[in-house]
XYZ file of C-alpha atoms in Angstrom:
97
model
C -28.211 -22.065 -24.668
C -28.483 -23.095 -21.033
C -24.971 -24.555 -21.230
C -23.546 -21.260 -22.494
C -25.220 -19.263 -19.719
C -23.942 -21.689 -17.075
C -20.400 -21.537 -18.516
C -20.419 -17.725 -18.566
C -21.712 -17.621 -14.989
C -18.925 -19.925 -13.793
C -16.265 -17.862 -15.605
C -17.606 -14.583 -14.197
C -17.718 -15.757 -10.588
C -14.344 -17.512 -10.731
C -12.682 -14.309 -11.998
C -14.522 -12.278 -9.388
C -13.336 -14.485 -6.527
C -9.700 -14.383 -7.707
C -9.475 -10.585 -7.612
C -7.643 -9.067 -4.656
C -9.679 -7.199 -2.062
C -7.972 -3.952 -1.040
C -8.141 -3.430 2.724
C -7.239 -0.401 4.852
C -5.193 -0.530 8.062
C -5.227 2.367 10.517
C -3.377 1.923 13.822
C -0.062 1.238 15.577
C 2.829 0.484 13.249
C 6.591 0.228 13.929
C 6.837 2.694 16.810
C 4.262 5.128 15.438
C 0.937 5.091 13.647
C 0.123 4.352 10.047
C -2.755 4.301 7.627
C -2.270 2.255 4.488
C -3.983 0.131 1.863
C -3.009 -3.481 1.223
C -4.202 -6.914 0.151
C -3.320 -10.384 1.363
C -2.076 -13.266 -0.751
C -3.312 -16.838 -0.412
C -0.398 -17.383 2.024
C -1.670 -14.421 4.097
C 1.296 -12.242 3.108
C 0.527 -8.512 3.284
C 1.181 -6.672 0.009
C 1.151 -2.868 0.205
C -1.034 -1.444 -2.553
C -2.181 2.190 -2.608
C -1.850 5.086 -0.173
C 0.590 4.903 2.745
C 1.032 7.400 5.608
C 3.284 6.987 8.661
C 3.668 9.280 11.686
C 5.822 9.020 14.798
C 7.443 11.456 17.211
C 10.476 11.750 14.928
C 9.379 10.829 11.378
C 6.577 11.394 8.913
C 6.284 9.824 5.491
C 3.607 9.736 2.837
C 3.355 8.093 -0.570
C 1.901 5.244 -2.588
C 2.753 1.587 -3.110
C 2.258 -0.452 -6.247
C 2.672 -4.228 -5.806
C 4.627 -3.816 -2.548
C 7.097 -1.260 -3.992
C 7.245 2.508 -3.528
C 5.671 4.273 -6.466
C 5.766 7.900 -7.657
C 6.655 10.741 -5.259
C 7.152 10.075 -1.521
C 7.616 12.788 1.072
C 9.729 12.272 4.194
C 10.181 14.530 7.188
C 12.524 14.157 10.148
C 11.298 16.057 13.196
C 13.753 17.315 15.823
C 13.665 19.805 18.673
C 17.120 21.012 17.621
C 16.833 23.764 14.948
C 19.513 22.158 12.746
C 18.425 18.573 13.287
C 15.173 18.601 11.295
C 14.901 17.853 7.607
C 12.564 16.878 4.816
C 12.739 15.637 1.257
C 11.080 13.769 -1.551
C 11.788 10.413 -3.125
C 10.950 10.047 -6.799
C 11.071 6.661 -8.471
C 13.048 6.627 -11.693
C 13.199 3.596 -13.936
C 15.461 3.047 -16.899
C 13.547 2.000 -19.997
């Protein structure tokens, strides 16, 4: 019985330690500011996972990542002082099945 409890404890904690911890970044990012969720691999590579928002003087974008790829609907906005230079749109991910 003691052996079974010890084995289950080891399995539980090994699975727990292998799960990815989602972190949140909020700060300077590529000429603007961003707030996004991510996790790091064992090689310290950043993998975007979850909400993503980016703002700069000229651009705004908002959406979600799933395993480092854009997922679902993204909104983009180009900001310009010229009345005909601004624009906005949505990106929707389509996959062939």
